[in-house]
CSV table of C-alpha atoms and ligand atoms in Angstrom, one decimal:
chain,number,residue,atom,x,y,z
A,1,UNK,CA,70.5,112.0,128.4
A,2,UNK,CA,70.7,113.3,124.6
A,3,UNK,CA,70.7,110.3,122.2
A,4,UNK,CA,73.4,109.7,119.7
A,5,UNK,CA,72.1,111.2,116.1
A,6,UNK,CA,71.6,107.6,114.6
A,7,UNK,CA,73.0,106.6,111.3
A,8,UNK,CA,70.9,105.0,108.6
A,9,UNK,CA,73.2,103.1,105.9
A,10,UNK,CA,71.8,102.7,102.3
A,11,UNK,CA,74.1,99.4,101.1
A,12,UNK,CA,73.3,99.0,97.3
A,13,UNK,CA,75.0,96.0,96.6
A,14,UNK,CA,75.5,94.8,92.9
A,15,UNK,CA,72.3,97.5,91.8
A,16,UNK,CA,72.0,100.3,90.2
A,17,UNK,CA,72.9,101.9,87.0
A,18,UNK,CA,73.2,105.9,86.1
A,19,UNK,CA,70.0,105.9,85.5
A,20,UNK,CA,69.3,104.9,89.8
A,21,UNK,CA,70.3,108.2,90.8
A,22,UNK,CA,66.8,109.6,89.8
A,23,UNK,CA,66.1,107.9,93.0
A,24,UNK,CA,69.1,109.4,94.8
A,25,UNK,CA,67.4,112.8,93.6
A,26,UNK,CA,64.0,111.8,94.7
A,27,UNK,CA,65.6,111.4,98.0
A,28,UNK,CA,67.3,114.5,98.0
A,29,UNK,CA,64.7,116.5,97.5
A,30,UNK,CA,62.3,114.8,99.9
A,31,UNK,CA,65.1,115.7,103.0
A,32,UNK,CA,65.7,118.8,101.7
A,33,UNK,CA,62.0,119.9,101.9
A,34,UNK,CA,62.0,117.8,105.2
A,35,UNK,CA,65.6,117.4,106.9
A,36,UNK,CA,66.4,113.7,108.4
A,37,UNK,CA,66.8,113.9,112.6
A,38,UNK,CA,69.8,110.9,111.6
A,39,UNK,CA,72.5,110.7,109.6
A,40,UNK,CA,71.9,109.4,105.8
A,41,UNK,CA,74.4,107.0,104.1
A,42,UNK,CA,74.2,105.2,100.8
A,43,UNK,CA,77.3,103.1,99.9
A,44,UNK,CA,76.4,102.5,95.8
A,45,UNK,CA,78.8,100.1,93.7
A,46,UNK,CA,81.9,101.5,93.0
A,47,UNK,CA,81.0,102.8,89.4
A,48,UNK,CA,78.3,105.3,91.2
A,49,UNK,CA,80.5,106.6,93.8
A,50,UNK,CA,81.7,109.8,92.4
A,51,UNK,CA,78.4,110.5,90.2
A,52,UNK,CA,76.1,109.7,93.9
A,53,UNK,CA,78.7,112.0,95.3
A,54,UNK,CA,77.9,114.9,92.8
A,55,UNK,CA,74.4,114.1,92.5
A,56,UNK,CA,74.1,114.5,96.8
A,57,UNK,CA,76.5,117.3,96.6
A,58,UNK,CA,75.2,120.1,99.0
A,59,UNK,CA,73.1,117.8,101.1
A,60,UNK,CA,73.6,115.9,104.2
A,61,UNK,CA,73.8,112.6,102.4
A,62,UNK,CA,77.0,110.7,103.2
A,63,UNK,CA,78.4,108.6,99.9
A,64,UNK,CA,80.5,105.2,101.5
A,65,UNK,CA,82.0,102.0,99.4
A,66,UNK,CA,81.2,98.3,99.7
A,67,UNK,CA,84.5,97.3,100.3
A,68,UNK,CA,88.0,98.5,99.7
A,69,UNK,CA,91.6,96.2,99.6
A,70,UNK,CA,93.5,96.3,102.4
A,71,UNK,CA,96.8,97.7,99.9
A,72,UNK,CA,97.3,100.6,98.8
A,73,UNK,CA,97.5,100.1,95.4
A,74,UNK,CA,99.5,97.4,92.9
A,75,UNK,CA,98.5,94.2,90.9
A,76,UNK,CA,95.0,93.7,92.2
A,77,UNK,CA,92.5,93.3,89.2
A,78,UNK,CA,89.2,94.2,89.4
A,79,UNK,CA,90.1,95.4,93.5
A,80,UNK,CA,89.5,99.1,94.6
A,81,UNK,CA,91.6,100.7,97.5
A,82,UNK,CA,90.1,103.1,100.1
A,83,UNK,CA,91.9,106.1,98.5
A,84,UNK,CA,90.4,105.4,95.9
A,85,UNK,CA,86.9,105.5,96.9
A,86,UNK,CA,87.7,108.7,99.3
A,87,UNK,CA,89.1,110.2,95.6
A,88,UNK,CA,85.7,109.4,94.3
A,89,UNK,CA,83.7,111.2,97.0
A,90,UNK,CA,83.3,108.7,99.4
A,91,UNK,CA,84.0,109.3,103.3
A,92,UNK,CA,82.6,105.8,104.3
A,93,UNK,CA,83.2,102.0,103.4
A,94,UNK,CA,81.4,99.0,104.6
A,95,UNK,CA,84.0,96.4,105.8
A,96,UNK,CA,83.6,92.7,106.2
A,97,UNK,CA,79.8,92.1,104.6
A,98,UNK,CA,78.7,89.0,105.6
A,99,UNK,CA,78.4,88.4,101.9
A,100,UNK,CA,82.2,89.1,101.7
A,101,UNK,CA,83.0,86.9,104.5
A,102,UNK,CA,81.1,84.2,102.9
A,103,UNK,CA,81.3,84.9,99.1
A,104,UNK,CA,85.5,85.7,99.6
A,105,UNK,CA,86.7,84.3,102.4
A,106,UNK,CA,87.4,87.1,104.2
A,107,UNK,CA,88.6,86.9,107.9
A,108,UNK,CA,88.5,89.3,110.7
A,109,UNK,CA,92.0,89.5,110.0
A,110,UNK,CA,92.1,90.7,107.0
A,111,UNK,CA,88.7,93.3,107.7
A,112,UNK,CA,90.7,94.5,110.5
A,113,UNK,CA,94.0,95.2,108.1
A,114,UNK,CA,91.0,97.0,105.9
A,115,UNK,CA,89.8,99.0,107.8
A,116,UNK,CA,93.8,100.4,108.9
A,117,UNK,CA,93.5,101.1,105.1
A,118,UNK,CA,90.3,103.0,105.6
A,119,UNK,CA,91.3,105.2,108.3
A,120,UNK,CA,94.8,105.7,106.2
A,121,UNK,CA,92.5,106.6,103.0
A,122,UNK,CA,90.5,109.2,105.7
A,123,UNK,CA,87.5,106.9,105.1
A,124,UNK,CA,85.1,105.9,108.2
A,125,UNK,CA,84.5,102.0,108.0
A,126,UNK,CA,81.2,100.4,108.8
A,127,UNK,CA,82.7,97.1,109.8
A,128,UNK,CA,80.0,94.3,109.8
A,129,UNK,CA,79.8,91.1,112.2
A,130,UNK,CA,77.2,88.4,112.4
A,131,UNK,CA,76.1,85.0,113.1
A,132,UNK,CA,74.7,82.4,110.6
A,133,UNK,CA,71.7,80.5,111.5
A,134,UNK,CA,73.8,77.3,112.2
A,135,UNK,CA,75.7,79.3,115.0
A,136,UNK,CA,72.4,81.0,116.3
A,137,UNK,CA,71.0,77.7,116.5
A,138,UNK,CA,73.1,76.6,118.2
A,139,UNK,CA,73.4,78.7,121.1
A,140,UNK,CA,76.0,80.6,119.8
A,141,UNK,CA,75.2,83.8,118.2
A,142,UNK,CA,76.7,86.0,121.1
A,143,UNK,CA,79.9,84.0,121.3
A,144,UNK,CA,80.2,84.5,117.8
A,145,UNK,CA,79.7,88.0,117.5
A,146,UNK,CA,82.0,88.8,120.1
A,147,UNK,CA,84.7,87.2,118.4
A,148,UNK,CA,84.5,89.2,115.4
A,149,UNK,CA,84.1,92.6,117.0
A,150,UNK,CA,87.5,91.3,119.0
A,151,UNK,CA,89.5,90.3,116.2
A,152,UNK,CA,88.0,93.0,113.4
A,153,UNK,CA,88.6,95.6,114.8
A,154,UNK,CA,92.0,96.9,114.7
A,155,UNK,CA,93.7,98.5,118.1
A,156,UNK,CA,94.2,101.8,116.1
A,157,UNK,CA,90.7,102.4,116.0
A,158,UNK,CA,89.8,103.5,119.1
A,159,UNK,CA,89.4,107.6,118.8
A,160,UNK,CA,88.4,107.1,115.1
A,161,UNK,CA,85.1,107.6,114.1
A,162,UNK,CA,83.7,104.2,113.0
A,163,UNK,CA,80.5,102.3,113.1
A,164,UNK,CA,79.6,98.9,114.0
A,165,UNK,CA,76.8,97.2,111.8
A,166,UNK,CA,74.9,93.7,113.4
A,167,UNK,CA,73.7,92.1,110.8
A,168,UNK,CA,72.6,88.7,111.2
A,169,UNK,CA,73.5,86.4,108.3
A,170,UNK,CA,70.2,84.8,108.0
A,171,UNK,CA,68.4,87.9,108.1
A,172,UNK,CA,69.9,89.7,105.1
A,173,UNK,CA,67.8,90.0,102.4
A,174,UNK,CA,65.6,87.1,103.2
A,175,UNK,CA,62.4,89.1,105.7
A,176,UNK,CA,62.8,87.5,108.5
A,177,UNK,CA,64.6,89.6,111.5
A,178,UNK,CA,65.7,88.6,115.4
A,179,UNK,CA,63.5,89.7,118.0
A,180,UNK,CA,63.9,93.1,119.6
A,181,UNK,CA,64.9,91.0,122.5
A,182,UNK,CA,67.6,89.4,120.3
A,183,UNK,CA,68.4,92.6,119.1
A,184,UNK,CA,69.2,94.3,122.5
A,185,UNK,CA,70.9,91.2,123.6
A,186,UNK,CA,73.1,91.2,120.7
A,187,UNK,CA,74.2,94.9,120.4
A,188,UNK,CA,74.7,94.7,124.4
A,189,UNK,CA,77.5,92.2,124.0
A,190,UNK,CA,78.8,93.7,120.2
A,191,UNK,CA,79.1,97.1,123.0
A,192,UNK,CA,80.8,95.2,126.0
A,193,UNK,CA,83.5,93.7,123.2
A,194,UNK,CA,84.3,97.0,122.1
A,195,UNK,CA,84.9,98.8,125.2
A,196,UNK,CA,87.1,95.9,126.4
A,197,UNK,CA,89.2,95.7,123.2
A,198,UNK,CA,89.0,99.5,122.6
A,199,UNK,CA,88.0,101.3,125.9
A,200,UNK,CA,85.7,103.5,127.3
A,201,UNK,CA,86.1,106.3,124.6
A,202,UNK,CA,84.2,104.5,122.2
A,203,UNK,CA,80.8,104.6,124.3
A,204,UNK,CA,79.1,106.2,121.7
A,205,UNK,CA,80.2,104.7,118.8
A,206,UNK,CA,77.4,103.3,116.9
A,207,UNK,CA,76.3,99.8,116.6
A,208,UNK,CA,73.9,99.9,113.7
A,209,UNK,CA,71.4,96.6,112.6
A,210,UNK,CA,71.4,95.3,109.6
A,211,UNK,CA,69.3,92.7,107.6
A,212,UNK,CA,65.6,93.1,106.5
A,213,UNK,CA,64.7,96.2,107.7
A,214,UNK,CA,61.8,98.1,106.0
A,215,UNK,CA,59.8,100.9,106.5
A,216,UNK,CA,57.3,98.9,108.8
A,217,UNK,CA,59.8,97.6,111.2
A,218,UNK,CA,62.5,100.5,111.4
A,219,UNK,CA,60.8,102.5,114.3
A,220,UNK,CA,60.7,99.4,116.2
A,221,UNK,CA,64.2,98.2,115.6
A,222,UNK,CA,65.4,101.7,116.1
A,223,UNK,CA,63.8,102.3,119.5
A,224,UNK,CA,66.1,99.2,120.5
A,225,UNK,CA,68.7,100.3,123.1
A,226,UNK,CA,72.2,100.3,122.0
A,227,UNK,CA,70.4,100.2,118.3
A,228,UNK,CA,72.2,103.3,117.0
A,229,UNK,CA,71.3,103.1,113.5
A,230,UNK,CA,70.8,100.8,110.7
A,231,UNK,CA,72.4,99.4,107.5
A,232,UNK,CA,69.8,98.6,104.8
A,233,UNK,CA,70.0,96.7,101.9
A,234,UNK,CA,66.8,96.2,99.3
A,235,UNK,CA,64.5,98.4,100.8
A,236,UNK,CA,67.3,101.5,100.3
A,237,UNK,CA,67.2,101.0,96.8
A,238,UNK,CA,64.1,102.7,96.2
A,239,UNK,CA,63.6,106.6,97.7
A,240,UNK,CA,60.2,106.4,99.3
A,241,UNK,CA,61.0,102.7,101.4
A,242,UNK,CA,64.4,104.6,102.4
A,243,UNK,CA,62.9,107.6,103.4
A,244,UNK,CA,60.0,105.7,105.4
A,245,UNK,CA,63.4,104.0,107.1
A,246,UNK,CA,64.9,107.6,107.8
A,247,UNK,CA,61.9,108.9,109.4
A,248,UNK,CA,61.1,106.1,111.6
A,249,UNK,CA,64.8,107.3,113.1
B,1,PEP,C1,72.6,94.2,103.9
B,1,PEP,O1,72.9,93.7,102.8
B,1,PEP,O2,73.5,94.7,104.6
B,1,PEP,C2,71.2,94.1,104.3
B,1,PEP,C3,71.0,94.4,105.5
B,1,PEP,O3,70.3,93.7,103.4
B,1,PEP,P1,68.7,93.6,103.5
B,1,PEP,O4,68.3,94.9,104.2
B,1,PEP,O5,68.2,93.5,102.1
B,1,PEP,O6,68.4,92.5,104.4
């Protein structure tokens, strides 16, 4: 059977000034003289959207935001609504970073009103779920999981193209990663949840991993069934660890 084209998610956090996109043209260039077999994401802060947007202009590079409010617009300071982004070039928005969750408070309710927002916008979300170490210590990490894909996930989804991005708490930014075992067994259950809350149409929806993943241990992580892409932080922040992600896809 043919394999889903996988998506590989660049998530740039608080980094990066004009000055970064030397590296976005690095990066250019490089799949330009040698074409990605995946998809290519980079979600920059939101003051780099529309200049990563022109800079990537004319190549297969998809520009996403960090976040986006679930409103449309109004008396939000500092906030940034998915029409907004999409204005700005974007066509992609993470949703519900663990670093959001924790950091903001942010429930699956309200990433599951945000992502309405995206689809409203005309924005694809890449809504994140994970377990801390506490709850994977515990003996809990699939139970957890499952919950959020259930209750993040709004019912008007299904049909929509989306992504799902795994990401371990405890494995973001910090090297360590889950076993391919834990892997698989993880993205096996993220899949089951979806097809029971969404149905069978979203089979091929991907389910990316997220948290420490570098050029060494992408082609591993990757080759993971139901892995069907992945959403890097620090080692997308630099073109040649990014690119040694994208061809391990
Ligand atoms: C992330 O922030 O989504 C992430 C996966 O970070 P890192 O790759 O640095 O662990």
């Amino acid at each position: 059977m043919k394999q889903p084209v996988k998506l590989i998610a660049g998530n740039w956090k608080m980094n990066g000034l004009g000055a970064s996109l030397a590296e976005v043209e690095a990066l250019c260039a490089a799949l330009q003289s040698q074409p990605a077999a995946c998809r290519v994401a980079l979600c920059p802060p939101s003051t780099l959207v529309e200049r990563m947007a022109r800079t990537t202009a004319g190549s297969p590079i998809e520009i996403g935001g960090q976040d986006c409010r679930a409103e449309t617009h109004g008396a939000f300071t500092g906030d940034i609504s998915a029409a907004m982004l999409k204005d700005a070039g974007a066509i992609l928005v993470i949703l519900g970073h663990s670093e959001r969750r924790q950091g903001y408070g942010e429930s699956d309710l309200l990433v599951s009103a945000k992502a309405e927002a995206a689809f409203a916008a005309g924005l694809a979300p890449i809504v994140c779920v994970g377990e801390t170490l506490e709850q994977r210590e515990a003996g809990r990490a699939v139970e957890i999981v499952r919950s959020q894909v259930m209750a993040s996930l709004p019912l008007a989804i299904a049909g929509r193209a989306f992504a799902v991005a795994y990401e371990p708490v405890w494995a973001i930014g910090t090297g360590l990663t889950p076993t391919l075992e834990q892997i698989e067994e993880v993205h096996r259950a993220v899949r089951a949840a979806m097809i029971e809350r969404l149905g069978l149409g979203i089979a091929a929806t991907p389910i990316l991993y997220g948290g420490s993943v570098k050029p060494d241990n992408a082609a591993e992580i990757l080759a993971v069934p139901e892995v069907g892409g992945a959403l890097v932080g620090g080692a997308s922040l630099k073109a040649p660890d990014f690119l040694g992600i994208i061809r391990g896809a």
